[in-house]
Amino acid sequence: MSSTYGEKIKISVFGESHGNGIGVVIDGLPAGVKIDMDKVLVQMSRRAPGKDKTATPRKESDLPKVLSGMLGDTLTGAPLCAVIENTNTKSGDYGNLLNCPRPGHSDYTAYVKYNASNDIRGGGHFSGRLTAPIVFAGAICRQILEEKGIKIAAHIASIGNVNDKSFNPVSIDDKLINKLNNSSFALIDDSVEEKMRAEVESARLAQDSIGGTIECAVSGIEAGIGEPMFEGVEGVIAKAVFGVPAIKGIEFGKGFELSKMRGSQSNDPFEYKDGKVVTKTNNCGGILGGITNGMPVIFKAGVKPTPSISKEQDTVDLQKKENAKLVINGRHDPCIVPRAVPVIEAVTAVAILNLL
Ligand SMILES: Cc1cc2nc3c(=O)[nH]c(=O)nc-3n(C[C@H](O)[C@H](O)[C@H](O)COP(=O)(O)O)c2cc1C
């Protein structure tokens, strides 16, 4: 098993949800960059559970302990290793999953691949908890990007059938980026929050869960970054985004909608603005031929409903080799979307830093 991403900046995520701890090793970071740890902790706390009813009531402090790679507040250039202790585990809740895999979760595929030796407690290495070290890595990478004028922000684009407004695709306001970067229920239009929360609550009361979409934007990225074909910006970002559990789709710019347009509608016309080549629209999401065109890079990720629901479900008993019924205990997010927003920003930061 290996959970690594990136070539120039390589992250390796380790740990299991109910083991002693989880963490990340980041290779390739530049020496001499000062890191604001308070800013890192803001990102960690946006992802941490236990804050409201849309998330699991499991409370974790998610305090990263840096073991190497920093001297005081400065990166040394050595591999940066951070560990987060697991302090709030109730492994008894997972006893019945050893033989009866949860529909929608990784229990069955991990059982087959690792000959039932994988740690099933809390989802083991497949748990959403493993996104905490990813957010740590992203928080480091985005501080390096910010020095270059590159900013990343994401928001809850939809939960169920309730939609937020979209980013202005040609210009992302710094004030909006700042607001989203500090929010644990990140929305452009705050007036939809109540409706979204009601959607989550109605799923929770029905012993069910609900999914949604996240829109992410990278601003301040210059033209000419990325490679054609397989190392294109879309591919590099998509690989990182699909590393986040529960992400099942991604589209750049207008994405699948482009397939229904005419070329005259989908093409983004060029113009000179203040001596710089820009496009009047941004249907392509800031990427042409795998290479940035200088407009904001924009994409949407689709998040599936949380697999662990308390409603009775059909499954199989792998020991008895017969059909079975499953009732899942334990503490689960009725909706993953709000907590996944800072995770999407984080993997995007790691991806963009790799591309530079
Ligand atoms: C922030 C976050 C929190 C999550 N919380 C839960 C949870 O409480 N219960 C659950 O069953 N899955 C949760 N997941 C999703 C599972 O980890 C994921 O669905 C599972 O590993 C299977 O992977 P896949 O959905 O990518 O195929 C969470 C994912 C993220 C990103």
GROMACS .gro file of C-alpha atoms and ligand atoms in nm:
model
  387
    1MET     CA    1   0.000   0.000   0.000
    2SER     CA    2   0.131   0.345  -0.074
    3SER     CA    3  -0.044   0.680  -0.054
    4THR     CA    4   0.194   0.920  -0.226
    5TYR     CA    5   0.141   1.204  -0.472
    6GLY     CA    6   0.368   1.436  -0.666
    7GLU     CA    7   0.716   1.439  -0.815
    8LYS     CA    8   0.879   1.775  -0.735
    9ILE     CA    9   0.683   1.813  -0.413
   10LYS     CA   10   0.598   1.463  -0.296
   11ILE     CA   11   0.352   1.394  -0.015
   12SER     CA   12   0.327   1.055   0.157
   13VAL     CA   13   0.028   1.014   0.386
   14PHE     CA   14   0.040   0.750   0.659
   15GLY     CA   15  -0.168   0.616   0.946
   16GLU     CA   16  -0.504   0.466   1.024
   17SER     CA   17  -0.814   0.628   1.168
   18HIS     CA   18  -0.803   0.436   1.497
   19GLY     CA   19  -0.428   0.365   1.517
   20ASN     CA   20  -0.189   0.571   1.729
   21GLY     CA   21  -0.176   0.855   1.482
   22ILE     CA   22  -0.180   0.980   1.125
   23GLY     CA   23   0.057   1.208   0.938
   24VAL     CA   24   0.241   1.314   0.628
   25VAL     CA   25   0.597   1.339   0.497
   26ILE     CA   26   0.652   1.618   0.242
   27ASP     CA   27   0.965   1.592   0.026
   28GLY     CA   28   1.107   1.864  -0.200
   29LEU     CA   29   1.005   2.177  -0.010
   30PRO     CA   30   1.228   2.482  -0.065
   31ALA     CA   31   1.457   2.576   0.225
   32GLY     CA   32   1.426   2.913   0.394
   33VAL     CA   33   1.052   2.974   0.361
   34LYS     CA   34   0.892   3.102   0.683
   35ILE     CA   35   0.570   2.922   0.774
   36ASP     CA   36   0.291   3.083   0.975
   37MET     CA   37   0.173   2.788   1.187
   38ASP     CA   38  -0.139   2.977   1.302
   39LYS     CA   39  -0.252   2.990   0.938
   40VAL     CA   40  -0.187   2.614   0.908
   41LEU     CA   41  -0.402   2.552   1.217
   42VAL     CA   42  -0.689   2.760   1.073
   43GLN     CA   43  -0.700   2.521   0.774
   44MET     CA   44  -0.679   2.214   0.999
   45SER     CA   45  -0.966   2.341   1.212
   46ARG     CA   46  -1.188   2.406   0.907
   47ARG     CA   47  -1.164   2.033   0.827
   48ALA     CA   48  -1.181   1.900   1.184
   49PRO     CA   49  -1.501   1.719   1.287
   50GLY     CA   50  -1.740   1.785   1.572
   51LYS     CA   51  -1.828   2.144   1.487
   52ASP     CA   52  -2.192   2.112   1.379
   53LYS     CA   53  -2.469   1.873   1.279
   54THR     CA   54  -2.349   1.837   0.917
   55ALA     CA   55  -2.038   1.661   1.052
   56THR     CA   56  -1.959   1.358   1.265
   57PRO     CA   57  -1.980   1.436   1.638
   58ARG     CA   58  -1.636   1.273   1.680
   59LYS     CA   59  -1.421   1.552   1.831
   60GLU     CA   60  -1.049   1.560   1.750
   61SER     CA   61  -0.812   1.843   1.823
   62ASP     CA   62  -0.612   1.769   1.504
   63LEU     CA   63  -0.296   1.932   1.636
   64PRO     CA   64  -0.002   1.851   1.408
   65LYS     CA   65   0.335   1.784   1.571
   66VAL     CA   66   0.624   1.865   1.337
   67LEU     CA   67   0.898   1.602   1.377
   68SER     CA   68   1.140   1.722   1.110
   69GLY     CA   69   1.196   1.969   0.828
   70MET     CA   70   1.150   2.291   1.025
   71LEU     CA   71   1.380   2.493   1.246
   72GLY     CA   72   1.168   2.737   1.444
   73ASP     CA   73   0.925   2.871   1.188
   74THR     CA   74   1.147   2.813   0.882
   75LEU     CA   75   1.159   2.523   0.636
   76THR     CA   76   1.502   2.357   0.639
   77GLY     CA   77   1.460   2.180   0.303
   78ALA     CA   78   1.475   1.837   0.473
   79PRO     CA   79   1.167   1.611   0.450
   80LEU     CA   80   0.892   1.772   0.657
   81CYS     CA   81   0.715   1.517   0.876
   82ALA     CA   82   0.405   1.604   1.077
   83VAL     CA   83   0.210   1.366   1.301
   84ILE     CA   84  -0.140   1.403   1.441
   85GLU     CA   85  -0.232   1.184   1.735
   86ASN     CA   86  -0.563   0.996   1.734
   87THR     CA   87  -0.728   1.078   2.064
   88ASN     CA   88  -1.098   1.006   2.018
   89THR     CA   89  -1.154   0.654   1.889
   90LYS     CA   90  -1.445   0.416   1.956
   91SER     CA   91  -1.334   0.105   1.772
   92GLY     CA   92  -1.615  -0.111   1.915
   93ASP     CA   93  -1.849   0.058   1.666
   94TYR     CA   94  -1.672  -0.122   1.381
   95GLY     CA   95  -1.689  -0.485   1.504
   96ASN     CA   96  -1.968  -0.593   1.267
   97LEU     CA   97  -1.788  -0.456   0.960
   98LEU     CA   98  -1.508  -0.715   0.971
   99ASN     CA   99  -1.722  -0.970   0.794
  100CYS     CA  100  -2.003  -0.754   0.659
  101PRO     CA  101  -1.868  -0.478   0.433
  102ARG     CA  102  -2.043  -0.142   0.421
  103PRO     CA  103  -2.203  -0.072   0.082
  104GLY     CA  104  -2.035   0.234  -0.070
  105HIS     CA  105  -1.725   0.215   0.151
  106SER     CA  106  -1.384   0.057   0.090
  107ASP     CA  107  -1.438  -0.235   0.332
  108TYR     CA  108  -1.495  -0.497   0.060
  109THR     CA  109  -1.225  -0.385  -0.184
  110ALA     CA  110  -0.968  -0.350   0.099
  111TYR     CA  111  -1.067  -0.696   0.231
  112VAL     CA  112  -1.001  -0.849  -0.112
  113LYS     CA  113  -0.679  -0.658  -0.185
  114TYR     CA  114  -0.515  -0.695   0.157
  115ASN     CA  115  -0.644  -1.046   0.238
  116ALA     CA  116  -0.851  -0.917   0.534
  117SER     CA  117  -0.533  -0.793   0.707
  118ASN     CA  118  -0.620  -0.424   0.669
  119ASP     CA  119  -0.722  -0.222   0.975
  120ILE     CA  120  -1.098  -0.184   0.943
  121ARG     CA  121  -1.140   0.030   1.257
  122GLY     CA  122  -1.287   0.366   1.159
  123GLY     CA  123  -1.223   0.283   0.793
  124GLY     CA  124  -0.849   0.240   0.866
  125HIS     CA  125  -0.629   0.406   0.604
  126PHE     CA  126  -0.938   0.478   0.389
  127SER     CA  127  -1.098   0.702   0.650
  128GLY     CA  128  -1.186   1.066   0.584
  129ARG     CA  129  -0.965   1.134   0.888
  130LEU     CA  130  -0.660   1.077   0.666
  131THR     CA  131  -0.747   1.406   0.497
  132ALA     CA  132  -0.619   1.594   0.806
  133PRO     CA  133  -0.251   1.543   0.711
  134ILE     CA  134  -0.342   1.632   0.351
  135VAL     CA  135  -0.478   1.964   0.474
  136PHE     CA  136  -0.153   2.016   0.669
  137ALA     CA  137   0.053   1.956   0.352
  138GLY     CA  138  -0.174   2.186   0.150
  139ALA     CA  139  -0.150   2.460   0.413
  140ILE     CA  140   0.230   2.455   0.382
  141CYS     CA  141   0.220   2.450   0.000
  142ARG     CA  142  -0.033   2.734  -0.024
  143GLN     CA  143   0.189   2.962   0.185
  144ILE     CA  144   0.468   2.905  -0.070
  145LEU     CA  145   0.220   2.975  -0.351
  146GLU     CA  146   0.094   3.292  -0.184
  147GLU     CA  147   0.449   3.431  -0.193
  148LYS     CA  148   0.420   3.398  -0.572
  149GLY     CA  149   0.079   3.569  -0.576
  150ILE     CA  150  -0.117   3.247  -0.632
  151LYS     CA  151  -0.429   3.203  -0.417
  152ILE     CA  152  -0.670   2.911  -0.391
  153ALA     CA  153  -1.028   2.912  -0.264
  154ALA     CA  154  -1.317   2.668  -0.273
  155HIS     CA  155  -1.678   2.674  -0.164
  156ILE     CA  156  -1.978   2.445  -0.129
  157ALA     CA  157  -2.129   2.476  -0.479
  158SER     CA  158  -2.426   2.254  -0.393
  159ILE     CA  159  -2.568   2.015  -0.138
  160GLY     CA  160  -2.849   1.800  -0.276
  161ASN     CA  161  -3.056   2.037  -0.488
  162VAL     CA  162  -2.954   2.358  -0.310
  163ASN     CA  163  -2.697   2.565  -0.503
  164ASP     CA  164  -2.458   2.843  -0.407
  165LYS     CA  165  -2.363   3.115  -0.658
  166SER     CA  166  -2.061   3.036  -0.877
  167PHE     CA  167  -1.727   3.218  -0.888
  168ASN     CA  168  -1.698   3.503  -1.137
  169PRO     CA  169  -1.487   3.293  -1.377
  170VAL     CA  170  -1.278   3.582  -1.513
  171SER     CA  171  -1.187   3.754  -1.187
  172ILE     CA  172  -1.178   3.617  -0.833
  173ASP     CA  173  -1.200   3.882  -0.566
  174ASP     CA  174  -0.926   3.868  -0.298
  175LYS     CA  175  -1.180   3.957  -0.027
  176LEU     CA  176  -1.394   3.659  -0.128
  177ILE     CA  177  -1.089   3.429  -0.125
  178ASN     CA  178  -1.004   3.547   0.224
  179LYS     CA  179  -1.360   3.494   0.348
  180LEU     CA  180  -1.381   3.141   0.202
  181ASN     CA  181  -1.033   3.049   0.332
  182ASN     CA  182  -1.150   3.121   0.686
  183SER     CA  183  -1.494   2.960   0.677
  184SER     CA  184  -1.593   2.611   0.790
  185PHE     CA  185  -1.919   2.629   0.587
  186ALA     CA  186  -1.774   2.811   0.288
  187LEU     CA  187  -2.034   2.985   0.070
  188ILE     CA  188  -2.028   3.274  -0.176
  189ASP     CA  189  -2.395   3.349  -0.106
  190ASP     CA  190  -2.450   3.306   0.268
  191SER     CA  191  -2.828   3.326   0.224
  192VAL     CA  192  -2.837   2.961   0.103
  193GLU     CA  193  -2.674   2.826   0.422
  194GLU     CA  194  -3.000   2.762   0.604
  195LYS     CA  195  -3.150   2.570   0.309
  196MET     CA  196  -2.833   2.361   0.273
  197ARG     CA  197  -2.828   2.279   0.641
  198ALA     CA  198  -3.197   2.182   0.625
  199GLU     CA  199  -3.114   1.945   0.334
  200VAL     CA  200  -2.843   1.777   0.545
  201GLU     CA  201  -3.063   1.762   0.853
  202SER     CA  202  -3.349   1.602   0.662
  203ALA     CA  203  -3.109   1.332   0.532
  204ARG     CA  204  -2.974   1.275   0.883
  205LEU     CA  205  -3.322   1.242   1.035
  206ALA     CA  206  -3.407   0.988   0.763
  207GLN     CA  207  -3.099   0.786   0.880
  208ASP     CA  208  -2.947   0.874   0.546
  209SER     CA  209  -2.673   1.094   0.398
  210ILE     CA  210  -2.639   1.343   0.113
  211GLY     CA  211  -2.375   1.458  -0.139
  212GLY     CA  212  -2.293   1.773  -0.329
  213THR     CA  213  -2.033   1.961  -0.530
  214ILE     CA  214  -1.737   2.183  -0.449
  215GLU     CA  215  -1.614   2.459  -0.679
  216CYS     CA  216  -1.246   2.554  -0.654
  217ALA     CA  217  -1.056   2.845  -0.810
  218VAL     CA  218  -0.686   2.924  -0.844
  219SER     CA  219  -0.618   3.293  -0.899
  220GLY     CA  220  -0.295   3.472  -0.987
  221ILE     CA  221  -0.158   3.182  -1.191
  222GLU     CA  222   0.029   3.298  -1.499
  223ALA     CA  223  -0.003   3.166  -1.855
  224GLY     CA  224   0.225   2.885  -1.972
  225ILE     CA  225   0.219   2.641  -1.677
  226GLY     CA  226   0.161   2.271  -1.746
  227GLU     CA  227   0.247   2.027  -2.023
  228PRO     CA  228   0.049   1.890  -2.315
  229MET     CA  229  -0.120   1.552  -2.295
  230PHE     CA  230  -0.057   1.348  -1.981
  231GLU     CA  231   0.106   1.608  -1.756
  232GLY     CA  232  -0.155   1.869  -1.838
  233VAL     CA  233  -0.293   2.088  -1.559
  234GLU     CA  234  -0.627   1.906  -1.572
  235GLY     CA  235  -0.463   1.566  -1.526
  236VAL     CA  236  -0.229   1.676  -1.247
  237ILE     CA  237  -0.512   1.842  -1.053
  238ALA     CA  238  -0.757   1.557  -1.120
  239LYS     CA  239  -0.513   1.297  -0.987
  240ALA     CA  240  -0.476   1.492  -0.663
  241VAL     CA  241  -0.850   1.557  -0.630
  242PHE     CA  242  -0.936   1.189  -0.684
  243GLY     CA  243  -0.702   1.111  -0.395
  244VAL     CA  244  -0.965   1.264  -0.167
  245PRO     CA  245  -1.207   0.995  -0.048
  246ALA     CA  246  -1.567   1.027  -0.173
  247ILE     CA  247  -1.481   1.237  -0.480
  248LYS     CA  248  -1.641   1.078  -0.783
  249GLY     CA  249  -1.629   1.346  -1.051
  250ILE     CA  250  -1.444   1.653  -1.172
  251GLU     CA  251  -1.510   1.906  -1.446
  252PHE     CA  252  -1.299   2.203  -1.554
  253GLY     CA  253  -1.465   2.530  -1.652
  254LYS     CA  254  -1.808   2.458  -1.796
  255GLY     CA  255  -1.710   2.089  -1.817
  256PHE     CA  256  -1.987   1.860  -1.939
  257GLU     CA  257  -2.206   2.160  -2.028
  258LEU     CA  258  -1.957   2.238  -2.309
  259SER     CA  259  -2.070   1.923  -2.487
  260LYS     CA  260  -2.412   2.082  -2.544
  261MET     CA  261  -2.279   2.416  -2.678
  262ARG     CA  262  -2.173   2.539  -3.020
  263GLY     CA  263  -1.810   2.645  -3.067
  264SER     CA  264  -1.922   3.005  -3.096
  265GLN     CA  265  -2.065   2.978  -2.745
  266SER     CA  266  -1.794   2.771  -2.582
  267ASN     CA  267  -1.482   2.947  -2.719
  268ASP     CA  268  -1.341   3.213  -2.489
  269PRO     CA  269  -1.264   3.522  -2.707
  270PHE     CA  270  -0.927   3.690  -2.644
  271GLU     CA  271  -0.875   4.059  -2.578
  272TYR     CA  272  -0.600   4.292  -2.453
  273LYS     CA  273  -0.668   4.440  -2.110
  274ASP     CA  274  -0.409   4.670  -1.952
  275GLY     CA  275  -0.155   4.537  -2.202
  276LYS     CA  276  -0.219   4.175  -2.104
  277VAL     CA  277  -0.389   3.901  -2.307
  278VAL     CA  278  -0.705   3.785  -2.127
  279THR     CA  279  -1.024   3.607  -2.232
  280LYS     CA  280  -1.369   3.764  -2.211
  281THR     CA  281  -1.524   3.443  -2.075
  282ASN     CA  282  -1.361   3.143  -1.905
  283ASN     CA  283  -1.555   2.838  -2.018
  284CYS     CA  284  -1.232   2.637  -2.049
  285GLY     CA  285  -1.149   2.687  -1.679
  286GLY     CA  286  -0.819   2.864  -1.748
  287ILE     CA  287  -0.661   2.568  -1.930
  288LEU     CA  288  -0.600   2.515  -2.304
  289GLY     CA  289  -0.393   2.222  -2.433
  290GLY     CA  290  -0.313   2.123  -2.074
  291ILE     CA  291  -0.144   2.463  -2.021
  292THR     CA  292  -0.269   2.761  -1.818
  293ASN     CA  293  -0.384   3.063  -2.022
  294GLY     CA  294  -0.348   3.315  -1.739
  295MET     CA  295  -0.716   3.318  -1.641
  296PRO     CA  296  -0.828   3.165  -1.309
  297VAL     CA  297  -0.812   2.784  -1.309
  298ILE     CA  298  -1.160   2.671  -1.211
  299PHE     CA  299  -1.304   2.325  -1.153
  300LYS     CA  300  -1.588   2.150  -0.976
  301ALA     CA  301  -1.560   1.821  -0.785
  302GLY     CA  302  -1.856   1.590  -0.720
  303VAL     CA  303  -1.880   1.446  -0.367
  304LYS     CA  304  -2.090   1.136  -0.310
  305PRO     CA  305  -2.321   1.093  -0.010
  306THR     CA  306  -2.144   0.953   0.299
  307PRO     CA  307  -2.143   0.575   0.259
  308SER     CA  308  -2.203   0.499   0.631
  309ILE     CA  309  -2.573   0.552   0.695
  310SER     CA  310  -2.771   0.416   0.989
  311LYS     CA  311  -3.060   0.285   0.773
  312GLU     CA  312  -3.054  -0.095   0.742
  313GLN     CA  313  -2.880  -0.206   0.418
  314ASP     CA  314  -2.821  -0.525   0.224
  315THR     CA  315  -2.471  -0.668   0.235
  316VAL     CA  316  -2.299  -1.006   0.253
  317ASP     CA  317  -2.138  -1.203   0.536
  318LEU     CA  318  -1.793  -1.292   0.399
  319GLN     CA  319  -1.731  -1.561   0.665
  320LYS     CA  320  -2.066  -1.737   0.640
  321LYS     CA  321  -2.077  -1.670   0.263
  322GLU     CA  322  -2.441  -1.565   0.276
  323ASN     CA  323  -2.651  -1.253   0.229
  324ALA     CA  324  -2.687  -1.036   0.536
  325LYS     CA  325  -2.843  -0.718   0.671
  326LEU     CA  326  -2.623  -0.439   0.805
  327VAL     CA  327  -2.694  -0.167   1.057
  328ILE     CA  328  -2.399   0.073   1.091
  329ASN     CA  329  -2.319   0.217   1.432
  330GLY     CA  330  -2.061   0.485   1.502
  331ARG     CA  331  -2.025   0.853   1.433
  332HIS     CA  332  -2.043   0.961   1.071
  333ASP     CA  333  -2.081   1.281   0.871
  334PRO     CA  334  -2.435   1.300   0.725
  335CYS     CA  335  -2.271   1.516   0.456
  336ILE     CA  336  -1.902   1.519   0.368
  337VAL     CA  337  -1.911   1.832   0.150
  338PRO     CA  338  -1.845   2.114   0.404
  339ARG     CA  339  -1.544   1.935   0.555
  340ALA     CA  340  -1.409   1.837   0.214
  341VAL     CA  341  -1.383   2.203   0.098
  342PRO     CA  342  -1.048   2.274   0.272
  343VAL     CA  343  -0.926   1.931   0.158
  344ILE     CA  344  -0.992   2.021  -0.207
  345GLU     CA  345  -0.809   2.352  -0.159
  346ALA     CA  346  -0.519   2.158  -0.002
  347VAL     CA  347  -0.473   1.900  -0.279
  348THR     CA  348  -0.503   2.179  -0.535
  349ALA     CA  349  -0.219   2.367  -0.360
  350VAL     CA  350   0.002   2.056  -0.369
  351ALA     CA  351  -0.084   1.999  -0.738
  352ILE     CA  352  -0.016   2.360  -0.842
  353LEU     CA  353   0.316   2.372  -0.654
  354ASN     CA  354   0.416   2.055  -0.840
  355LEU     CA  355   0.330   2.219  -1.171
  356LEU     CA  356   0.537   2.533  -1.116
  357LIG     C1  357  -1.363   1.487   0.512
  357LIG     C2  358  -1.421   1.351   0.487
  357LIG     C3  359  -1.498   1.289   0.585
  357LIG     C4  360  -1.554   1.163   0.565
  357LIG     N1  361  -1.633   1.108   0.662
  357LIG     C5  362  -1.689   0.987   0.641
  357LIG     C6  363  -1.774   0.928   0.741
  357LIG     O1  364  -1.798   0.986   0.848
  357LIG     N2  365  -1.828   0.807   0.715
  357LIG     C7  366  -1.807   0.741   0.596
  357LIG     O2  367  -1.858   0.632   0.577
  357LIG     N3  368  -1.728   0.793   0.500
  357LIG     C8  369  -1.670   0.915   0.520
  357LIG     N4  370  -1.590   0.967   0.421
  357LIG     C9  371  -1.580   0.900   0.290
  357LIG    C10  372  -1.502   0.771   0.290
  357LIG     O3  373  -1.374   0.788   0.346
  357LIG    C11  374  -1.494   0.716   0.145
  357LIG     O4  375  -1.618   0.717   0.086
  357LIG    C12  376  -1.439   0.575   0.143
  357LIG     O5  377  -1.302   0.576   0.180
  357LIG    C13  378  -1.448   0.507   0.006
  357LIG     O6  379  -1.375   0.579  -0.090
  357LIG     P1  380  -1.445   0.636  -0.223
  357LIG     O7  381  -1.575   0.695  -0.180
  357LIG     O8  382  -1.349   0.740  -0.273
  357LIG     O9  383  -1.461   0.522  -0.317
  357LIG    C14  384  -1.531   1.095   0.440
  357LIG    C15  385  -1.452   1.157   0.342
  357LIG    C16  386  -1.397   1.283   0.363
  357LIG    C17  387  -1.316   1.349   0.256
   0.00000   0.00000   0.00000
